[in-house]
JSON list of C-alpha atoms in Angstrom, two decimals:
[
{"chain": "A", "resi": 10, "resn": "MET", "atom": "CA", "xyz": [0.00, 0.00, 0.00]},
{"chain": "A", "resi": 11, "resn": "ASP", "atom": "CA", "xyz": [1.17, 3.52, -0.77]},
{"chain": "A", "resi": 12, "resn": "LYS", "atom": "CA", "xyz": [2.76, 5.33, 2.18]},
{"chain": "A", "resi": 13, "resn": "THR", "atom": "CA", "xyz": [0.78, 8.53, 1.62]},
{"chain": "A", "resi": 14, "resn": "LYS", "atom": "CA", "xyz": [-2.49, 6.64, 1.86]},
{"chain": "A", "resi": 15, "resn": "GLN", "atom": "CA", "xyz": [-1.37, 4.75, 4.97]},
{"chain": "A", "resi": 16, "resn": "MET", "atom": "CA", "xyz": [-0.14, 7.71, 6.96]},
{"chain": "A", "resi": 17, "resn": "LYS", "atom": "CA", "xyz": [-2.61, 10.58, 7.15]},
{"chain": "A", "resi": 18, "resn": "GLY", "atom": "CA", "xyz": [-1.95, 13.91, 8.79]},
{"chain": "A", "resi": 19, "resn": "VAL", "atom": "CA", "xyz": [1.34, 15.03, 10.23]},
{"chain": "A", "resi": 20, "resn": "SER", "atom": "CA", "xyz": [2.91, 11.62, 10.67]},
{"chain": "A", "resi": 21, "resn": "PHE", "atom": "CA", "xyz": [4.29, 11.44, 7.11]},
{"chain": "A", "resi": 22, "resn": "ILE", "atom": "CA", "xyz": [7.84, 12.76, 6.87]},
{"chain": "A", "resi": 23, "resn": "ALA", "atom": "CA", "xyz": [9.73, 13.88, 3.78]},
{"chain": "A", "resi": 24, "resn": "LYS", "atom": "CA", "xyz": [12.30, 11.62, 2.22]},
{"chain": "A", "resi": 25, "resn": "ARG", "atom": "CA", "xyz": [15.51, 11.85, 4.25]},
{"chain": "A", "resi": 26, "resn": "SER", "atom": "CA", "xyz": [17.62, 12.77, 1.22]},
{"chain": "A", "resi": 27, "resn": "LYS", "atom": "CA", "xyz": [15.35, 15.76, 0.48]},
{"chain": "A", "resi": 28, "resn": "GLN", "atom": "CA", "xyz": [15.58, 16.95, 4.08]},
{"chain": "A", "resi": 29, "resn": "VAL", "atom": "CA", "xyz": [19.38, 16.76, 3.96]},
{"chain": "A", "resi": 30, "resn": "LYS", "atom": "CA", "xyz": [19.51, 18.55, 0.61]},
{"chain": "A", "resi": 31, "resn": "VAL", "atom": "CA", "xyz": [17.31, 21.40, 1.87]},
{"chain": "A", "resi": 32, "resn": "THR", "atom": "CA", "xyz": [19.35, 21.89, 5.06]},
{"chain": "A", "resi": 33, "resn": "LYS", "atom": "CA", "xyz": [22.62, 21.84, 3.09]},
{"chain": "A", "resi": 34, "resn": "GLN", "atom": "CA", "xyz": [21.27, 24.45, 0.70]},
{"chain": "A", "resi": 35, "resn": "GLN", "atom": "CA", "xyz": [20.09, 26.68, 3.57]},
{"chain": "A", "resi": 36, "resn": "GLN", "atom": "CA", "xyz": [23.53, 26.41, 5.19]},
{"chain": "A", "resi": 37, "resn": "MET", "atom": "CA", "xyz": [25.21, 27.28, 1.87]},
{"chain": "A", "resi": 38, "resn": "ILE", "atom": "CA", "xyz": [22.99, 30.35, 1.44]},
{"chain": "A", "resi": 39, "resn": "ALA", "atom": "CA", "xyz": [23.76, 31.51, 5.00]},
{"chain": "A", "resi": 40, "resn": "LYS", "atom": "CA", "xyz": [27.49, 30.86, 4.57]},
{"chain": "A", "resi": 41, "resn": "TYR", "atom": "CA", "xyz": [27.84, 33.03, 1.46]},
{"chain": "A", "resi": 42, "resn": "ALA", "atom": "CA", "xyz": [25.22, 35.70, 2.30]},
{"chain": "A", "resi": 43, "resn": "ASP", "atom": "CA", "xyz": [27.69, 38.33, 3.54]},
{"chain": "A", "resi": 44, "resn": "LEU", "atom": "CA", "xyz": [30.15, 37.71, 0.72]},
{"chain": "A", "resi": 45, "resn": "ARG", "atom": "CA", "xyz": [27.35, 37.88, -1.87]},
{"chain": "A", "resi": 46, "resn": "ALA", "atom": "CA", "xyz": [26.14, 41.19, -0.45]},
{"chain": "A", "resi": 47, "resn": "GLN", "atom": "CA", "xyz": [29.68, 42.59, -0.50]},
{"chain": "A", "resi": 48, "resn": "LEU", "atom": "CA", "xyz": [30.29, 41.47, -4.09]},
{"chain": "A", "resi": 49, "resn": "LYS", "atom": "CA", "xyz": [26.97, 42.92, -5.22]},
{"chain": "A", "resi": 50, "resn": "GLU", "atom": "CA", "xyz": [27.73, 46.22, -3.52]},
{"chain": "A", "resi": 51, "resn": "THR", "atom": "CA", "xyz": [31.09, 46.49, -5.32]},
{"chain": "A", "resi": 52, "resn": "LYS", "atom": "CA", "xyz": [29.45, 45.22, -8.55]},
{"chain": "A", "resi": 53, "resn": "ASP", "atom": "CA", "xyz": [31.98, 42.40, -8.85]},
{"chain": "A", "resi": 54, "resn": "TYR", "atom": "CA", "xyz": [29.88, 40.18, -11.10]},
{"chain": "A", "resi": 55, "resn": "GLU", "atom": "CA", "xyz": [32.84, 37.96, -11.96]},
{"chain": "A", "resi": 56, "resn": "GLY", "atom": "CA", "xyz": [33.28, 37.18, -8.26]},
{"chain": "A", "resi": 57, "resn": "LEU", "atom": "CA", "xyz": [29.56, 36.47, -7.94]},
{"chain": "A", "resi": 58, "resn": "ARG", "atom": "CA", "xyz": [29.80, 34.11, -10.89]},
{"chain": "A", "resi": 59, "resn": "ARG", "atom": "CA", "xyz": [32.55, 32.11, -9.16]},
{"chain": "A", "resi": 60, "resn": "LEU", "atom": "CA", "xyz": [30.37, 31.42, -6.09]},
{"chain": "A", "resi": 61, "resn": "PRO", "atom": "CA", "xyz": [28.53, 28.08, -5.94]},
{"chain": "A", "resi": 62, "resn": "ARG", "atom": "CA", "xyz": [25.19, 28.15, -7.74]},
{"chain": "A", "resi": 63, "resn": "SER", "atom": "CA", "xyz": [23.32, 26.81, -4.73]},
{"chain": "A", "resi": 64, "resn": "ALA", "atom": "CA", "xyz": [24.56, 29.81, -2.68]},
{"chain": "A", "resi": 65, "resn": "ASN", "atom": "CA", "xyz": [22.09, 31.98, -4.58]},
{"chain": "A", "resi": 66, "resn": "PRO", "atom": "CA", "xyz": [18.91, 32.41, -2.48]},
{"chain": "A", "resi": 67, "resn": "ASN", "atom": "CA", "xyz": [16.84, 32.73, -5.67]},
{"chain": "A", "resi": 68, "resn": "ARG", "atom": "CA", "xyz": [17.47, 29.05, -6.38]},
{"chain": "A", "resi": 69, "resn": "TYR", "atom": "CA", "xyz": [15.97, 27.97, -3.04]},
{"chain": "A", "resi": 70, "resn": "ARG", "atom": "CA", "xyz": [12.60, 26.28, -3.38]},
{"chain": "A", "resi": 71, "resn": "ASN", "atom": "CA", "xyz": [10.17, 26.37, -0.46]},
{"chain": "A", "resi": 72, "resn": "ARG", "atom": "CA", "xyz": [9.10, 22.87, 0.56]},
{"chain": "A", "resi": 73, "resn": "ASP", "atom": "CA", "xyz": [6.55, 21.42, 2.93]},
{"chain": "A", "resi": 74, "resn": "PRO", "atom": "CA", "xyz": [8.56, 20.17, 5.93]},
{"chain": "A", "resi": 75, "resn": "LEU", "atom": "CA", "xyz": [6.13, 17.28, 6.46]},
{"chain": "A", "resi": 76, "resn": "ASP", "atom": "CA", "xyz": [6.40, 15.58, 3.08]},
{"chain": "A", "resi": 77, "resn": "GLY", "atom": "CA", "xyz": [8.86, 17.65, 1.04]},
{"chain": "A", "resi": 78, "resn": "ARG", "atom": "CA", "xyz": [6.27, 18.72, -1.52]},
{"chain": "A", "resi": 79, "resn": "PRO", "atom": "CA", "xyz": [7.63, 21.69, -3.53]},
{"chain": "A", "resi": 80, "resn": "ARG", "atom": "CA", "xyz": [4.38, 22.79, -5.15]},
{"chain": "A", "resi": 81, "resn": "GLY", "atom": "CA", "xyz": [1.26, 24.26, -3.61]},
{"chain": "A", "resi": 82, "resn": "TYR", "atom": "CA", "xyz": [3.31, 25.78, -0.78]},
{"chain": "A", "resi": 83, "resn": "MET", "atom": "CA", "xyz": [1.56, 28.37, 1.43]},
{"chain": "A", "resi": 84, "resn": "ARG", "atom": "CA", "xyz": [4.15, 30.79, 2.81]},
{"chain": "A", "resi": 85, "resn": "LYS", "atom": "CA", "xyz": [1.96, 32.12, 5.60]},
{"chain": "A", "resi": 86, "resn": "PHE", "atom": "CA", "xyz": [1.64, 28.67, 7.16]},
{"chain": "A", "resi": 87, "resn": "GLY", "atom": "CA", "xyz": [4.80, 26.97, 5.87]},
{"chain": "A", "resi": 88, "resn": "LEU", "atom": "CA", "xyz": [2.82, 23.99, 4.58]},
{"chain": "A", "resi": 89, "resn": "SER", "atom": "CA", "xyz": [1.61, 22.59, 1.28]},
{"chain": "A", "resi": 90, "resn": "ARG", "atom": "CA", "xyz": [-2.06, 23.05, 0.43]},
{"chain": "A", "resi": 91, "resn": "ILE", "atom": "CA", "xyz": [-2.74, 19.38, 1.16]},
{"chain": "A", "resi": 92, "resn": "HIS", "atom": "CA", "xyz": [-1.35, 19.40, 4.70]},
{"chain": "A", "resi": 93, "resn": "PHE", "atom": "CA", "xyz": [-2.82, 22.83, 5.35]},
{"chain": "A", "resi": 94, "resn": "ARG", "atom": "CA", "xyz": [-6.28, 21.50, 4.52]},
{"chain": "A", "resi": 95, "resn": "GLU", "atom": "CA", "xyz": [-5.87, 18.38, 6.65]},
{"chain": "A", "resi": 96, "resn": "LEU", "atom": "CA", "xyz": [-4.60, 20.30, 9.69]},
{"chain": "A", "resi": 97, "resn": "ALA", "atom": "CA", "xyz": [-7.21, 23.04, 9.28]},
{"chain": "A", "resi": 98, "resn": "LEU", "atom": "CA", "xyz": [-10.05, 20.51, 9.18]},
{"chain": "A", "resi": 99, "resn": "GLN", "atom": "CA", "xyz": [-8.64, 18.85, 12.31]},
{"chain": "A", "resi": 100, "resn": "GLY", "atom": "CA", "xyz": [-8.60, 22.27, 14.01]},
{"chain": "A", "resi": 101, "resn": "LYS", "atom": "CA", "xyz": [-4.84, 22.23, 14.58]},
{"chain": "A", "resi": 102, "resn": "ILE", "atom": "CA", "xyz": [-4.19, 25.62, 12.96]},
{"chain": "A", "resi": 103, "resn": "PRO", "atom": "CA", "xyz": [-5.37, 28.45, 15.23]},
{"chain": "A", "resi": 104, "resn": "GLY", "atom": "CA", "xyz": [-7.71, 31.00, 13.69]},
{"chain": "A", "resi": 105, "resn": "VAL", "atom": "CA", "xyz": [-8.47, 28.94, 10.58]},
{"chain": "A", "resi": 106, "resn": "LYS", "atom": "CA", "xyz": [-11.91, 27.52, 9.95]},
{"chain": "A", "resi": 107, "resn": "LYS", "atom": "CA", "xyz": [-13.79, 26.25, 6.95]},
{"chain": "A", "resi": 108, "resn": "ALA", "atom": "CA", "xyz": [-15.73, 28.92, 5.12]},
{"chain": "A", "resi": 109, "resn": "SER", "atom": "CA", "xyz": [-19.50, 28.65, 4.91]},
{"chain": "A", "resi": 110, "resn": "TRP", "atom": "CA", "xyz": [-21.97, 31.22, 3.66]}
]
């Protein structure tokens, strides 16, 4: 049986390799942030080009921390639309309720 069908709610965790990749990329962005800012200020585009590609924060893709889903991400809640809906219906997100009119 498919893991996503078996494990509903918050119990499903992203693939370990994706979690590691995301944390490594966040560390790389943080490591080169000051240097990138300095190079941009001095307009040293050749120096910027020599930095690792994954050090560019524009290349970072927001992912759902529960299952690693890159699409349908809701920034305000830090979840994908699927997990947002599940948690909202369970009443686990404060201030969120299903609309009815």
